[in-house]
Short mmCIF file of C-alpha atoms in Angstrom, two decimals:
data_model
loop_
_atom_site.label_atom_id
_atom_site.label_comp_id
_atom_site.label_asym_id
_atom_site.label_seq_id
_atom_site.Cartn_x
_atom_site.Cartn_y
_atom_site.Cartn_z
CA UNK A 1 -160.00 8.33 -37.69
CA UNK A 2 -157.62 10.98 -36.51
CA UNK A 3 -155.54 8.35 -34.79
CA UNK A 4 -155.17 6.44 -38.07
CA UNK A 5 -154.13 9.60 -39.87
CA UNK A 6 -151.62 10.31 -37.19
CA UNK A 7 -150.19 6.78 -37.44
CA UNK A 8 -149.94 7.11 -41.21
CA UNK A 9 -148.12 10.39 -40.87
CA UNK A 10 -145.59 8.99 -38.44
CA UNK A 11 -144.94 6.02 -40.71
CA UNK A 12 -144.38 8.22 -43.74
CA UNK A 13 -142.33 10.59 -41.65
CA UNK A 14 -140.13 7.84 -40.32
CA UNK A 15 -139.50 6.51 -43.83
CA UNK A 16 -138.34 9.89 -45.03
CA UNK A 17 -136.15 10.53 -42.04
CA UNK A 18 -134.65 7.04 -42.35
CA UNK A 19 -133.52 7.70 -45.91
CA UNK A 20 -132.06 11.02 -44.83
CA UNK A 21 -130.13 9.51 -41.95
CA UNK A 22 -128.40 6.82 -43.97
CA UNK A 23 -127.66 8.13 -47.46
CA UNK A 24 -125.09 5.36 -47.77
CA UNK A 25 -127.87 2.81 -48.07
CA UNK A 26 -126.65 -0.04 -50.19
CA UNK A 27 -127.07 0.97 -53.80
CA UNK A 28 -128.14 -1.88 -56.04
CA UNK A 29 -126.72 -1.24 -59.47
CA UNK A 30 -129.14 -2.37 -62.11
CA UNK A 31 -127.11 -4.06 -64.80
CA UNK A 32 -130.00 -5.49 -66.72
CA UNK A 33 -131.43 -2.36 -68.35
CA UNK A 34 -131.24 -3.37 -71.96
CA UNK A 35 -133.01 -0.43 -73.52
CA UNK A 36 -132.24 2.54 -71.33
CA UNK A 37 -128.62 3.50 -71.02
CA UNK A 38 -127.28 4.13 -67.58
CA UNK A 39 -125.54 7.41 -67.22
CA UNK A 40 -122.38 7.75 -65.22
CA UNK A 41 -123.66 8.74 -61.84
CA UNK A 42 -120.43 8.93 -59.93
CA UNK A 43 -117.42 11.20 -59.95
CA UNK A 44 -114.66 9.27 -58.27
CA UNK A 45 -113.75 5.63 -58.23
CA UNK A 46 -111.55 4.33 -55.46
CA UNK A 47 -110.70 1.05 -53.81
CA UNK A 48 -110.64 0.20 -50.15
CA UNK A 49 -109.67 -2.83 -48.19
CA UNK A 50 -112.46 -4.37 -46.21
CA UNK A 51 -112.74 -7.31 -43.87
CA UNK A 52 -110.78 -10.44 -44.54
CA UNK A 53 -108.28 -8.55 -46.67
CA UNK A 54 -110.68 -8.38 -49.60
CA UNK A 55 -110.79 -5.24 -51.70
CA UNK A 56 -113.93 -3.32 -52.51
CA UNK A 57 -114.71 -0.71 -55.15
CA UNK A 58 -116.25 2.59 -54.12
CA UNK A 59 -118.17 4.73 -56.59
CA UNK A 60 -118.19 8.11 -54.86
CA UNK A 61 -119.21 6.98 -51.40
CA UNK A 62 -121.23 3.96 -52.35
CA UNK A 63 -119.90 0.44 -52.49
CA UNK A 64 -120.19 -1.48 -55.71
CA UNK A 65 -122.35 -4.57 -55.69
CA UNK A 66 -122.73 -7.49 -58.06
CA UNK A 67 -125.90 -8.03 -60.10
CA UNK A 68 -126.81 -10.72 -57.60
CA UNK A 69 -126.79 -8.20 -54.80
CA UNK A 70 -123.62 -9.31 -53.10
CA UNK A 71 -120.89 -6.93 -52.11
CA UNK A 72 -118.28 -6.73 -54.85
CA UNK A 73 -115.07 -8.06 -53.34
CA UNK A 74 -111.81 -8.90 -55.04
CA UNK A 75 -109.07 -11.05 -53.53
CA UNK A 76 -106.12 -8.96 -54.65
CA UNK A 77 -105.23 -5.35 -55.14
CA UNK A 78 -104.09 -5.44 -58.76
CA UNK A 79 -107.41 -6.80 -59.95
CA UNK A 80 -109.26 -4.24 -57.83
CA UNK A 81 -107.29 -1.38 -59.34
CA UNK A 82 -107.92 -2.74 -62.85
CA UNK A 83 -111.67 -2.96 -62.20
CA UNK A 84 -111.66 0.56 -60.76
CA UNK A 85 -109.90 1.78 -63.91
CA UNK A 86 -112.60 0.13 -66.02
CA UNK A 87 -115.29 2.00 -64.12
CA UNK A 88 -113.32 5.20 -64.29
CA UNK A 89 -112.92 4.85 -68.05
CA UNK A 90 -116.65 5.19 -68.62
CA UNK A 91 -117.60 8.60 -69.93
CA UNK A 92 -121.20 9.78 -70.14
CA UNK A 93 -122.89 6.40 -70.33
CA UNK A 94 -121.92 3.08 -68.82
CA UNK A 95 -120.95 0.62 -71.48
CA UNK A 96 -120.98 -2.69 -69.73
CA UNK A 97 -119.83 -4.57 -72.77
CA UNK A 98 -116.42 -2.95 -72.46
CA UNK A 99 -116.00 -3.83 -68.78
CA UNK A 100 -114.75 -7.35 -69.17
CA UNK A 101 -112.92 -7.68 -65.87
CA UNK A 102 -115.98 -6.47 -63.97
CA UNK A 103 -118.13 -9.04 -65.77
CA UNK A 104 -115.69 -11.81 -64.90
CA UNK A 105 -115.61 -10.81 -61.24
CA UNK A 106 -119.39 -10.72 -61.16
CA UNK A 107 -119.56 -14.20 -62.64
CA UNK A 108 -117.06 -15.54 -60.15
CA UNK A 109 -118.82 -13.93 -57.20
CA UNK A 110 -122.42 -14.69 -58.11
CA UNK A 111 -121.90 -18.03 -59.86
CA UNK A 112 -125.29 -17.73 -61.55
CA UNK A 113 -125.13 -21.18 -63.10
CA UNK A 114 -124.35 -22.73 -59.72
CA UNK A 115 -121.42 -24.77 -60.88
CA UNK A 116 -118.60 -26.21 -58.86
CA UNK A 117 -115.00 -26.81 -59.86
CA UNK A 118 -115.53 -30.30 -61.26
CA UNK A 119 -118.32 -29.21 -63.54
CA UNK A 120 -116.29 -26.30 -64.83
CA UNK A 121 -113.30 -28.53 -65.52
CA UNK A 122 -115.49 -30.99 -67.41
CA UNK A 123 -117.00 -28.18 -69.45
CA UNK A 124 -113.53 -26.84 -70.26
CA UNK A 125 -112.19 -30.25 -71.26
CA UNK A 126 -115.15 -30.85 -73.51
CA UNK A 127 -113.71 -28.18 -75.74
CA UNK A 128 -110.66 -30.32 -76.26
CA UNK A 129 -112.61 -32.70 -78.46
CA UNK A 130 -113.44 -29.90 -80.85
CA UNK A 131 -110.32 -27.85 -80.41
CA UNK A 132 -109.69 -25.34 -83.18
CA UNK A 133 -106.03 -26.24 -83.46
CA UNK A 134 -106.82 -29.89 -84.06
CA UNK A 135 -109.30 -29.38 -86.85
CA UNK A 136 -107.55 -29.26 -90.18
CA UNK A 137 -108.85 -28.76 -93.67
CA UNK A 138 -107.85 -30.60 -96.81
CA UNK A 139 -108.06 -27.68 -99.20
CA UNK A 140 -107.23 -24.93 -100.21
CA UNK A 141 -103.59 -25.78 -100.19
CA UNK A 142 -102.45 -22.43 -98.84
CA UNK A 143 -104.65 -22.83 -95.80
CA UNK A 144 -103.42 -26.36 -95.19
CA UNK A 145 -99.83 -25.14 -95.22
CA UNK A 146 -100.67 -22.23 -92.97
CA UNK A 147 -102.38 -24.48 -90.47
CA UNK A 148 -99.46 -26.86 -90.49
CA UNK A 149 -96.89 -24.12 -90.01
CA UNK A 150 -98.72 -22.18 -87.36
CA UNK A 151 -100.68 -24.75 -85.39
CA UNK A 152 -98.27 -27.67 -85.32
CA UNK A 153 -95.65 -25.90 -83.19
CA UNK A 154 -98.26 -25.09 -80.57
CA UNK A 155 -99.49 -28.67 -80.58
CA UNK A 156 -95.92 -29.97 -80.17
CA UNK A 157 -95.33 -27.53 -77.36
CA UNK A 158 -98.39 -28.58 -75.39
CA UNK A 159 -97.74 -32.26 -75.98
CA UNK A 160 -94.23 -31.87 -74.63
CA UNK A 161 -95.22 -29.63 -71.77
CA UNK A 162 -97.90 -31.88 -70.41
CA UNK A 163 -96.65 -35.20 -71.73
CA UNK A 164 -99.87 -35.97 -73.57
CA UNK A 165 -100.94 -36.91 -77.07
CA UNK A 166 -103.54 -34.84 -78.83
CA UNK A 167 -102.90 -34.99 -82.55
CA UNK A 168 -104.79 -33.30 -85.32
CA UNK A 169 -107.25 -34.61 -87.83
CA UNK A 170 -109.00 -33.48 -90.98
CA UNK A 171 -112.01 -35.72 -90.62
CA UNK A 172 -115.33 -34.31 -89.60
CA UNK A 173 -115.28 -36.13 -86.28
CA UNK A 174 -112.06 -34.59 -85.13
CA UNK A 175 -109.18 -36.15 -83.27
CA UNK A 176 -109.49 -38.99 -80.82
CA UNK A 177 -108.37 -37.69 -77.45
CA UNK A 178 -107.15 -40.53 -75.21
CA UNK A 179 -108.45 -40.70 -71.66
CA UNK A 180 -104.96 -40.33 -70.24
CA UNK A 181 -104.70 -36.89 -71.87
CA UNK A 182 -107.95 -35.82 -70.36
CA UNK A 183 -106.92 -37.07 -66.95
CA UNK A 184 -103.64 -35.20 -67.10
CA UNK A 185 -105.43 -31.97 -67.94
CA UNK A 186 -108.08 -32.62 -65.33
CA UNK A 187 -105.44 -32.99 -62.69
CA UNK A 188 -103.67 -29.86 -63.85
CA UNK A 189 -106.85 -27.78 -63.96
CA UNK A 190 -107.77 -28.95 -60.50
CA UNK A 191 -104.82 -27.08 -59.13
CA UNK A 192 -106.40 -23.74 -60.07
CA UNK A 193 -108.77 -22.04 -57.67
CA UNK A 194 -112.37 -21.24 -58.52
CA UNK A 195 -111.72 -17.70 -59.69
CA UNK A 196 -108.89 -18.71 -61.98
CA UNK A 197 -111.03 -21.50 -63.41
CA UNK A 198 -113.79 -19.00 -64.19
CA UNK A 199 -111.30 -16.91 -66.13
CA UNK A 200 -109.77 -19.92 -67.84
CA UNK A 201 -113.11 -21.25 -68.98
CA UNK A 202 -113.93 -17.82 -70.33
CA UNK A 203 -110.75 -17.72 -72.41
CA UNK A 204 -111.38 -21.23 -73.72
CA UNK A 205 -114.91 -20.30 -74.74
CA UNK A 206 -113.73 -17.17 -76.50
CA UNK A 207 -110.78 -18.69 -78.34
CA UNK A 208 -112.63 -21.98 -78.97
CA UNK A 209 -109.47 -23.86 -78.12
CA UNK A 210 -108.05 -25.48 -75.01
CA UNK A 211 -104.59 -25.72 -76.55
CA UNK A 212 -104.34 -22.02 -77.28
CA UNK A 213 -105.75 -21.08 -73.88
CA UNK A 214 -103.20 -23.21 -72.08
CA UNK A 215 -100.61 -21.59 -74.33
CA UNK A 216 -101.50 -18.15 -73.06
CA UNK A 217 -101.93 -19.17 -69.45
CA UNK A 218 -98.53 -20.83 -69.41
CA UNK A 219 -97.16 -17.67 -70.99
CA UNK A 220 -95.94 -19.50 -74.05
CA UNK A 221 -98.01 -17.27 -76.33
CA UNK A 222 -99.01 -13.65 -76.08
CA UNK A 223 -102.66 -12.66 -76.31
CA UNK A 224 -102.27 -11.23 -79.81
CA UNK A 225 -100.54 -14.38 -81.03
CA UNK A 226 -103.22 -16.65 -79.60
CA UNK A 227 -106.01 -14.55 -81.10
CA UNK A 228 -104.25 -14.65 -84.45
CA UNK A 229 -103.93 -18.43 -84.27
CA UNK A 230 -107.55 -18.77 -83.22
CA UNK A 231 -108.69 -16.71 -86.20
CA UNK A 232 -106.23 -18.31 -88.60
CA UNK A 233 -108.72 -19.22 -91.26
CA UNK A 234 -110.37 -15.81 -91.08
CA UNK A 235 -107.02 -14.12 -91.49
CA UNK A 236 -106.30 -16.32 -94.48
CA UNK A 237 -109.57 -15.38 -96.10
CA UNK A 238 -109.01 -11.71 -95.27
CA UNK A 239 -105.67 -11.79 -97.04
CA UNK A 240 -107.38 -13.36 -100.00
CA UNK A 241 -110.57 -11.37 -100.23
CA UNK A 242 -109.89 -8.19 -98.31
CA UNK A 243 -110.62 -6.76 -94.92
CA UNK A 244 -113.94 -5.30 -93.78
CA UNK A 245 -113.21 -2.98 -90.92
CA UNK A 246 -116.59 -2.91 -89.29
CA UNK A 247 -116.74 -6.68 -89.07
CA UNK A 248 -113.24 -8.16 -89.11
CA UNK A 249 -111.41 -5.54 -87.13
CA UNK A 250 -114.29 -5.16 -84.74
CA UNK A 251 -114.37 -8.91 -84.06
CA UNK A 252 -110.62 -9.05 -83.71
CA UNK A 253 -110.50 -6.24 -81.16
CA UNK A 254 -113.39 -7.71 -79.25
CA UNK A 255 -111.75 -11.13 -79.15
CA UNK A 256 -108.45 -9.61 -78.10
CA UNK A 257 -110.09 -7.62 -75.33
CA UNK A 258 -111.96 -10.63 -74.00
CA UNK A 259 -108.99 -12.98 -74.19
CA UNK A 260 -106.73 -10.40 -72.56
CA UNK A 261 -109.25 -9.81 -69.79
CA UNK A 262 -109.63 -13.54 -69.20
CA UNK A 263 -105.93 -14.26 -69.06
CA UNK A 264 -105.24 -11.28 -66.82
CA UNK A 265 -108.04 -12.47 -64.56
CA UNK A 266 -106.49 -15.94 -64.32
CA UNK A 267 -102.99 -14.69 -63.66
CA UNK A 268 -104.03 -12.15 -61.07
CA UNK A 269 -106.28 -14.62 -59.27
CA UNK A 270 -103.67 -17.32 -59.03
CA UNK A 271 -100.55 -15.42 -58.17
CA UNK A 272 -99.32 -14.32 -54.83
CA UNK A 273 -96.58 -11.84 -54.33
CA UNK A 274 -93.91 -12.04 -51.69
CA UNK A 275 -90.98 -9.75 -51.41
CA UNK A 276 -87.71 -11.22 -50.27
CA UNK A 277 -85.09 -8.75 -49.46
CA UNK A 278 -81.53 -9.69 -50.17
CA UNK A 279 -79.11 -8.25 -47.73
CA UNK A 280 -76.16 -6.52 -49.28
CA UNK A 281 -73.05 -8.28 -48.25
CA UNK A 282 -69.89 -6.25 -48.03
CA UNK B 1 -91.84 -18.33 -77.94
CA UNK B 2 -93.68 -15.34 -76.57
CA UNK B 3 -91.95 -12.59 -78.49
CA UNK B 4 -93.10 -9.60 -76.48
CA UNK B 5 -92.00 -6.06 -77.01
CA UNK B 6 -89.49 -4.68 -74.55
CA UNK B 7 -90.72 -3.74 -71.06
CA UNK B 8 -90.10 -0.08 -71.76
CA UNK B 9 -92.43 -0.09 -74.74
CA UNK B 10 -95.07 -1.97 -72.82
CA UNK B 11 -94.86 0.50 -69.94
CA UNK B 12 -95.07 3.47 -72.28
CA UNK B 13 -97.98 1.87 -74.07
CA UNK B 14 -99.92 1.36 -70.86
CA UNK B 15 -99.30 4.93 -69.76
CA UNK B 16 -100.45 6.19 -73.16
CA UNK B 17 -103.64 4.22 -72.84
CA UNK B 18 -104.20 5.55 -69.34
CA UNK B 19 -103.78 9.07 -70.65
CA UNK B 20 -106.30 8.32 -73.39
CA UNK B 21 -108.74 7.16 -70.73
CA UNK B 22 -108.35 9.87 -68.13
CA UNK B 23 -107.09 12.88 -70.00
CA UNK B 24 -104.77 15.27 -68.29
CA UNK B 25 -105.28 13.91 -64.80
CA UNK B 26 -104.07 10.41 -65.59
CA UNK B 27 -101.28 10.56 -63.06
CA UNK B 28 -103.68 10.80 -60.18
CA UNK B 29 -105.48 7.51 -60.56
CA UNK B 30 -104.44 4.45 -58.58
CA UNK B 31 -103.50 2.55 -61.73
CA UNK B 32 -100.72 4.94 -62.68
CA UNK B 33 -98.84 4.56 -59.43
CA UNK B 34 -99.43 0.83 -59.41
CA UNK B 35 -98.02 0.36 -62.91
CA UNK B 36 -94.94 2.48 -62.25
CA UNK B 37 -94.42 0.69 -58.97
CA UNK B 38 -94.64 -2.76 -60.52
CA UNK B 39 -92.27 -1.93 -63.33
CA UNK B 40 -89.73 -0.52 -60.91
CA UNK B 41 -90.00 -3.47 -58.58
CA UNK B 42 -89.39 -6.05 -61.27
CA UNK B 43 -86.58 -4.17 -62.91
CA UNK B 44 -83.82 -5.25 -60.62
CA UNK B 45 -83.36 -8.92 -60.20
CA UNK B 46 -80.42 -10.99 -59.14
CA UNK B 47 -81.07 -13.88 -61.47
CA UNK B 48 -80.49 -14.07 -65.16
CA UNK B 49 -83.80 -15.71 -65.94
CA UNK B 50 -86.20 -14.39 -63.38
CA UNK B 51 -89.55 -16.07 -63.56
CA UNK B 52 -91.38 -13.36 -61.69
CA UNK B 53 -90.00 -10.79 -64.10
CA UNK B 54 -91.16 -12.80 -67.11
CA UNK B 55 -94.57 -13.27 -65.55
CA UNK B 56 -94.92 -9.59 -64.77
CA UNK B 57 -93.84 -8.73 -68.30
CA UNK B 58 -96.44 -11.04 -69.79
CA UNK B 59 -99.14 -9.68 -67.49
CA UNK B 60 -98.24 -6.11 -68.42
CA UNK B 61 -98.40 -7.04 -72.08
CA UNK B 62 -101.82 -8.63 -71.58
CA UNK B 63 -103.07 -5.53 -69.79
CA UNK B 64 -101.79 -3.30 -72.57
CA UNK B 65 -103.60 -5.53 -75.08
CA UNK B 66 -106.77 -5.26 -73.00
CA UNK B 67 -106.69 -1.47 -72.81
CA UNK B 68 -105.74 -0.95 -76.44
CA UNK B 69 -108.26 -3.37 -77.90
CA UNK B 70 -111.10 -2.12 -75.70
CA UNK B 71 -110.42 1.41 -76.88
CA UNK B 72 -110.18 0.38 -80.53
CA UNK B 73 -113.34 -1.65 -80.23
CA UNK B 74 -115.21 1.33 -78.78
CA UNK B 75 -113.93 3.60 -81.54
CA UNK B 76 -115.13 1.17 -84.21
CA UNK B 77 -118.40 0.71 -82.39
CA UNK B 78 -119.01 4.44 -82.32
CA UNK B 79 -118.20 4.76 -86.00
CA UNK B 80 -120.21 1.87 -87.35
CA UNK B 81 -122.64 0.47 -84.84
CA UNK B 82 -123.94 3.35 -82.81
CA UNK B 83 -126.28 5.12 -85.19
CA UNK B 84 -129.87 3.97 -85.28
CA UNK B 85 -130.61 3.56 -88.93
CA UNK B 86 -128.69 4.98 -91.78
CA UNK B 87 -129.85 6.27 -95.07
CA UNK B 88 -128.95 4.21 -98.10
CA UNK B 89 -126.32 6.67 -99.17
CA UNK B 90 -124.44 6.60 -95.89
CA UNK B 91 -124.74 2.83 -95.59
CA UNK B 92 -123.18 2.43 -99.02
CA UNK B 93 -120.61 5.04 -98.13
CA UNK B 94 -119.39 2.88 -95.24
CA UNK B 95 -117.73 0.48 -97.62
CA UNK B 96 -116.79 3.14 -100.12
CA UNK B 97 -119.54 2.63 -102.63
CA UNK B 98 -121.95 5.09 -104.16
CA UNK B 99 -125.50 4.50 -105.12
CA UNK B 100 -125.98 4.11 -108.87
CA UNK B 101 -127.52 7.00 -110.71
CA UNK B 102 -129.36 6.75 -113.93
CA UNK B 103 -129.58 9.95 -115.89
CA UNK B 104 -133.00 10.47 -117.26
CA UNK B 105 -134.71 8.76 -114.38
CA UNK B 106 -135.75 5.17 -114.04
CA UNK B 107 -138.87 5.50 -116.13
CA UNK B 108 -141.40 4.86 -113.41
CA UNK B 109 -140.88 8.15 -111.65
CA UNK B 110 -143.09 11.10 -112.42
#
């Protein structure tokens, strides 16, 4: 009996000493607490470069991990700094719904829906059949004019840029997208890497339009312009009936934040910087 | 078509947002030095239409939009959506209305 007690004591003792020896034990951040709010438990946020040139985020001395338990790694420095700023911007409580870049990185790292590139491209192109910019109304007349003046230029631009036909329609079924158009886009989207595709699909889902998303990604439109075009009918109704700040403005800012986060994510994940020095010639 | 504000305004805007986030110590974060660095790097270019410069400008504009709209969204959230349940007076007061009063009571009160 004494031997058992002794064994129990050593086991408990070893557990305690183990936790004292390595305080840097991997901290699993629980994202899923819906009811209780997580308080900010760290003072400093910093980034560090780990193995393979990937960047990691450090909260105090602990490394950030994704909800899936993986180490949070980012391929480039700019994105890492932006994520660190998001974490640093939290005050007393952690508001995960404002940390859009972190959410996108988590999605790209964990891939919870287990999709590959082809599936994501198909999902993105499916939006083309119900693209906001292609759905026109027949009345009221002011809205028809507005849609024609604002959406047609974007449509022309994308048709010229990618050499495709999309067209617009006011029937309930929407426009008929020819297969050649889809193939062109499929080929173009295939040139993006997985991270950029995650961001691009996010923007498409938020703006409900492939045309507008490609407009931002190709830097033809700014984020504010694309959000305005996406919410064109709402803006029309607001001008007619008035603005409700806690709904309209709130939705607009949320959409802007998400679209901006998505497009920044795409651009940062797909660019690479090289510095070429020009020699001064006398 | 992307009619963006000038790089100077974008840079100032981002720095303003950073100051709103961090307070007085905003110059010490990694983002501050990165932003200043990037703007300086892309300032001087030998070509008239420099694609990298345009791309950096667009990215900076997107980041400014992200910071500004996140902050505005949080402000609105704290004003309107953070309280648990409001009384009828304050709920009506949100849209600038007042509850109707009937002098003399409604008849079914004691």
